């Protein structure tokens, strides 16, 4: 990727982060606008008009992050050994997680949001990015999903250049099958009951079934060189985007 491309992705990441931030603030306000710790950090009246819009549309930030992750990881595989790849992913992810976990723990302890006996388990699970919560912050559910994607892409290093595209198609098919069953399976049937039960949960394996398509699209946007092919790929996946949200 050239420098301008990377700057564009950084801007997209920043905008996605704002979407997620306002989503959580808006959703928190709608659940209980009188929470003391919420009122202590922000003038609730200032987000009154934004609450509904952000709570409805702010979720898109997570999907944007996953697409960008697919793009960046696919573009960064060339010329790397698996050791380089693992080192770069670790340094990219964990130091930031440790800083955020420390800050979040200060907030948890200061606001007494959990019992003291839970503080160390919350800190440990969050610091090592344990695949199953609870974590110090519910938003950490995306990190095990990211790590699972990193592990899948590790298999493409040193292989045929078509392997990332094959992985992308497989990821898209995984989500397509999940959401097709969720949307069209006969109500009351075994598959319908399973998808109805797990859709929207934050278990990393289930979440990956639902969101794999976004990583796949990111890979394809990097792998496919012509705009018409990228447009066709996005158009083909559009129905699944709709059903997954």
Coordinates of C-alpha atoms in Angstrom, one line a residue:
X1 CA 0.0 0.0 0.0
X2 CA 1.2 3.5 -0.8
X3 CA 1.5 6.3 1.7
X4 CA -1.7 8.0 0.6
X5 CA -3.6 4.8 0.8
X6 CA -2.5 4.3 4.4
X7 CA -3.4 7.8 5.3
X8 CA -6.9 7.2 3.9
X9 CA -7.2 4.1 6.0
X10 CA -6.1 5.9 9.1
X11 CA -8.8 8.5 8.5
X12 CA -11.4 5.8 8.0
X13 CA -10.2 4.1 11.3
X14 CA -10.6 7.4 13.1
X15 CA -14.1 8.0 11.8
X16 CA -15.0 4.4 12.7
X17 CA -13.8 4.9 16.2
X18 CA -16.0 8.0 16.5
X19 CA -19.0 6.0 15.3
X20 CA -18.3 3.3 17.9
X21 CA -17.8 5.9 20.7
X22 CA -21.0 7.7 20.0
X23 CA -22.8 4.4 19.6
X24 CA -21.9 3.4 23.1
X25 CA -22.7 6.8 24.6
X26 CA -26.0 6.9 22.8
X27 CA -27.0 3.4 23.7
X28 CA -25.9 4.0 27.3
X29 CA -28.0 7.1 27.4
X30 CA -31.1 5.4 26.0
X31 CA -30.8 2.6 28.6
X32 CA -30.5 4.9 31.5
X33 CA -29.9 8.7 31.0
X34 CA -29.5 9.2 34.8
X35 CA -26.5 7.0 35.4
X36 CA -24.3 9.0 37.8
X37 CA -21.0 7.9 36.2
X38 CA -22.4 8.9 32.7
X39 CA -23.5 12.3 33.9
X40 CA -20.1 12.8 35.6
X41 CA -18.1 12.5 32.3
X42 CA -20.4 14.2 29.9
X43 CA -23.3 16.7 29.7
X44 CA -26.1 14.2 28.9
X45 CA -28.2 16.9 27.3
X46 CA -25.5 17.5 24.8
X47 CA -26.0 14.1 23.3
X48 CA -29.8 14.0 23.6
X49 CA -30.3 14.7 19.9
X50 CA -27.5 12.4 18.8
X51 CA -28.5 9.5 21.1
X52 CA -31.1 7.9 18.8
X53 CA -29.1 8.3 15.6
X54 CA -25.8 7.1 17.1
X55 CA -27.5 4.1 18.8
X56 CA -29.1 3.1 15.5
X57 CA -26.2 3.7 13.1
X58 CA -23.0 3.7 15.3
X59 CA -22.6 -0.1 14.9
X60 CA -21.2 0.4 11.5
X61 CA -17.9 1.4 13.0
X62 CA -17.1 -2.2 14.0
X63 CA -17.8 -3.5 10.5
X64 CA -15.6 -0.8 9.0
X65 CA -12.7 -1.8 11.4
X66 CA -13.1 -5.5 10.3
X67 CA -13.0 -4.5 6.6
X68 CA -9.9 -2.3 7.1
X69 CA -8.3 -5.2 9.0
X70 CA -8.9 -7.5 6.1
X71 CA -7.4 -5.0 3.7
X72 CA -4.3 -4.2 5.8
X73 CA -3.5 -7.8 6.7
X74 CA -3.8 -9.0 3.1
X75 CA -1.5 -6.2 1.9
X76 CA 1.1 -6.9 4.6
X77 CA 1.7 -10.6 3.9
X78 CA 4.1 -10.1 0.9
X79 CA 7.7 -10.8 1.8
X80 CA 7.1 -11.6 5.5
X81 CA 8.0 -14.7 7.4
X82 CA 5.6 -16.1 9.9
X83 CA 7.9 -14.8 12.7
X84 CA 7.7 -11.2 11.3
X85 CA 4.0 -11.5 10.9
X86 CA 3.4 -12.7 14.5
X87 CA 5.8 -10.1 15.9
X88 CA 4.1 -7.2 14.0
X89 CA 0.6 -8.3 15.0
X90 CA 1.6 -8.6 18.7
X91 CA 3.3 -5.2 18.8
X92 CA 0.4 -3.7 16.9
X93 CA -2.3 -5.1 19.3
X94 CA -1.1 -5.8 22.8
X95 CA 0.7 -2.6 23.9
X96 CA -2.4 -0.6 23.1
X97 CA -4.6 -3.2 24.9
X98 CA -2.4 -3.0 28.0
X99 CA -2.7 0.8 28.2
X100 CA -6.5 0.7 27.6
X101 CA -7.0 -2.1 30.1
X102 CA -5.1 -0.1 32.7
X103 CA -7.2 3.0 32.1
X104 CA -10.5 1.0 32.0
X105 CA -9.5 -0.7 35.3
X106 CA -9.0 2.7 36.9
X107 CA -12.6 3.6 35.8
X108 CA -14.0 0.3 37.0
X109 CA -12.4 0.5 40.4
X110 CA -13.2 4.2 40.8
X111 CA -16.9 3.8 39.9
X112 CA -17.4 0.5 41.8
X113 CA -18.9 -1.1 38.7
X114 CA -17.8 -4.6 39.9
X115 CA -16.9 -6.4 43.1
X116 CA -13.3 -6.2 44.3
X117 CA -13.0 -9.9 43.9
X118 CA -13.6 -9.6 40.2
X119 CA -10.9 -6.9 39.5
X120 CA -8.0 -9.2 39.0
X121 CA -9.8 -11.7 36.7
X122 CA -11.2 -8.8 34.6
X123 CA -7.7 -7.3 34.3
X124 CA -6.1 -10.6 33.4
X125 CA -8.7 -11.7 30.9
X126 CA -8.5 -8.3 29.2
X127 CA -4.7 -8.1 29.2
X128 CA -4.2 -11.5 27.6
X129 CA -7.3 -11.0 25.3
X130 CA -8.9 -14.2 26.6
X131 CA -11.4 -15.5 24.0
X132 CA -14.3 -15.6 26.4
X133 CA -15.5 -12.7 28.6
X134 CA -16.2 -11.0 30.8
X135 CA -13.6 -8.4 30.1
X136 CA -12.9 -5.0 31.7
X137 CA -15.0 -3.5 28.9
X138 CA -17.6 -5.3 26.8
X139 CA -16.1 -3.8 23.6
X140 CA -13.2 -6.2 24.0
X141 CA -15.2 -8.9 22.3
X142 CA -13.9 -7.7 18.9
X143 CA -10.3 -8.5 19.8
X144 CA -10.5 -12.3 20.0
X145 CA -12.4 -12.2 16.7
X146 CA -9.5 -10.2 15.2
X147 CA -6.9 -12.6 16.6
X148 CA -8.8 -15.5 15.1
X149 CA -8.6 -13.8 11.7
X150 CA -4.9 -13.1 12.2
X151 CA -4.4 -16.9 12.8
X152 CA -6.3 -17.8 9.7
X153 CA -4.2 -15.4 7.6
X154 CA -1.0 -16.8 9.1
X155 CA -1.7 -19.9 6.9
X156 CA -1.3 -17.8 3.8
X157 CA 2.3 -16.7 4.4
X158 CA 4.8 -18.2 2.0
X159 CA 2.0 -19.8 0.0
X160 CA 0.5 -19.3 -3.4
X161 CA -0.6 -15.6 -4.0
X162 CA -4.1 -16.9 -4.6
X163 CA -4.5 -18.3 -1.1
X164 CA -5.7 -15.0 0.4
X165 CA -8.4 -14.8 -2.2
X166 CA -9.4 -18.3 -1.4
X167 CA -9.5 -17.4 2.3
X168 CA -11.6 -14.4 1.5
X169 CA -14.2 -16.4 -0.5
X170 CA -14.4 -18.9 2.3
X171 CA -14.9 -16.3 4.9
X172 CA -17.7 -14.7 2.9
X173 CA -19.3 -18.1 2.4
X174 CA -19.2 -18.8 6.1
X175 CA -21.2 -15.7 6.9
X176 CA -23.5 -16.2 3.9
X177 CA -24.4 -19.7 5.2
X178 CA -25.0 -18.5 8.7
X179 CA -27.2 -15.6 7.8
X180 CA -29.1 -17.5 5.2
X181 CA -30.0 -20.1 7.8
X182 CA -30.8 -17.4 10.3
X183 CA -33.1 -15.6 7.8
X184 CA -34.7 -18.4 5.8
X185 CA -34.7 -21.5 8.0
X186 CA -38.3 -22.7 8.9
X187 CA -39.2 -21.2 12.3
X188 CA -39.1 -23.7 15.1
X189 CA -36.6 -26.0 13.3
X190 CA -33.3 -27.1 14.7
X191 CA -31.2 -24.7 12.6
X192 CA -33.5 -21.8 13.2
X193 CA -33.4 -22.3 17.0
X194 CA -29.6 -22.4 17.0
X195 CA -29.1 -19.3 14.9
X196 CA -31.8 -17.4 16.8
X197 CA -30.1 -18.3 20.1
X198 CA -26.5 -17.4 19.1
X199 CA -27.1 -14.4 16.8
X200 CA -25.9 -11.3 18.5
X201 CA -23.9 -13.1 21.2
X202 CA -20.3 -12.1 21.8
X203 CA -18.7 -15.5 21.9
X204 CA -15.6 -15.1 19.7
X205 CA -16.4 -18.3 17.6
X206 CA -20.0 -17.4 17.0
X207 CA -19.2 -13.7 16.4
X208 CA -16.6 -14.8 13.8
X209 CA -19.3 -16.7 11.9
X210 CA -21.4 -13.6 11.7
X211 CA -18.6 -11.1 10.9
X212 CA -16.2 -13.2 8.8
X213 CA -17.6 -11.6 5.6
X214 CA -16.2 -8.2 6.5
X215 CA -12.7 -9.6 6.8
X216 CA -13.3 -11.4 3.5
X217 CA -14.4 -8.2 1.7
X218 CA -11.4 -6.4 3.1
X219 CA -9.1 -9.1 1.6
X220 CA -10.9 -8.9 -1.8
X221 CA -10.6 -5.1 -1.9
X222 CA -6.9 -5.5 -1.6
X223 CA -6.5 -8.6 -3.8
X224 CA -8.8 -7.4 -6.7
X225 CA -7.0 -4.8 -8.7
X226 CA -9.7 -3.4 -10.9
X227 CA -12.6 -1.2 -9.7
X228 CA -15.3 -3.2 -11.6
X229 CA -14.2 -6.4 -9.8
X230 CA -14.3 -4.7 -6.5
X231 CA -17.7 -3.3 -7.2
X232 CA -19.0 -6.8 -8.2
X233 CA -17.6 -8.3 -5.0
X234 CA -19.3 -5.6 -2.8
X235 CA -22.6 -6.0 -4.7
X236 CA -22.5 -9.7 -4.3
X237 CA -22.1 -9.4 -0.5
X238 CA -24.6 -6.6 -0.1
X239 CA -27.5 -8.8 0.9
X240 CA -25.5 -10.4 3.7
X241 CA -24.5 -6.9 4.9
X242 CA -28.2 -6.2 5.2
X243 CA -29.2 -9.4 7.0
X244 CA -26.2 -9.3 9.4
X245 CA -27.4 -6.0 10.9

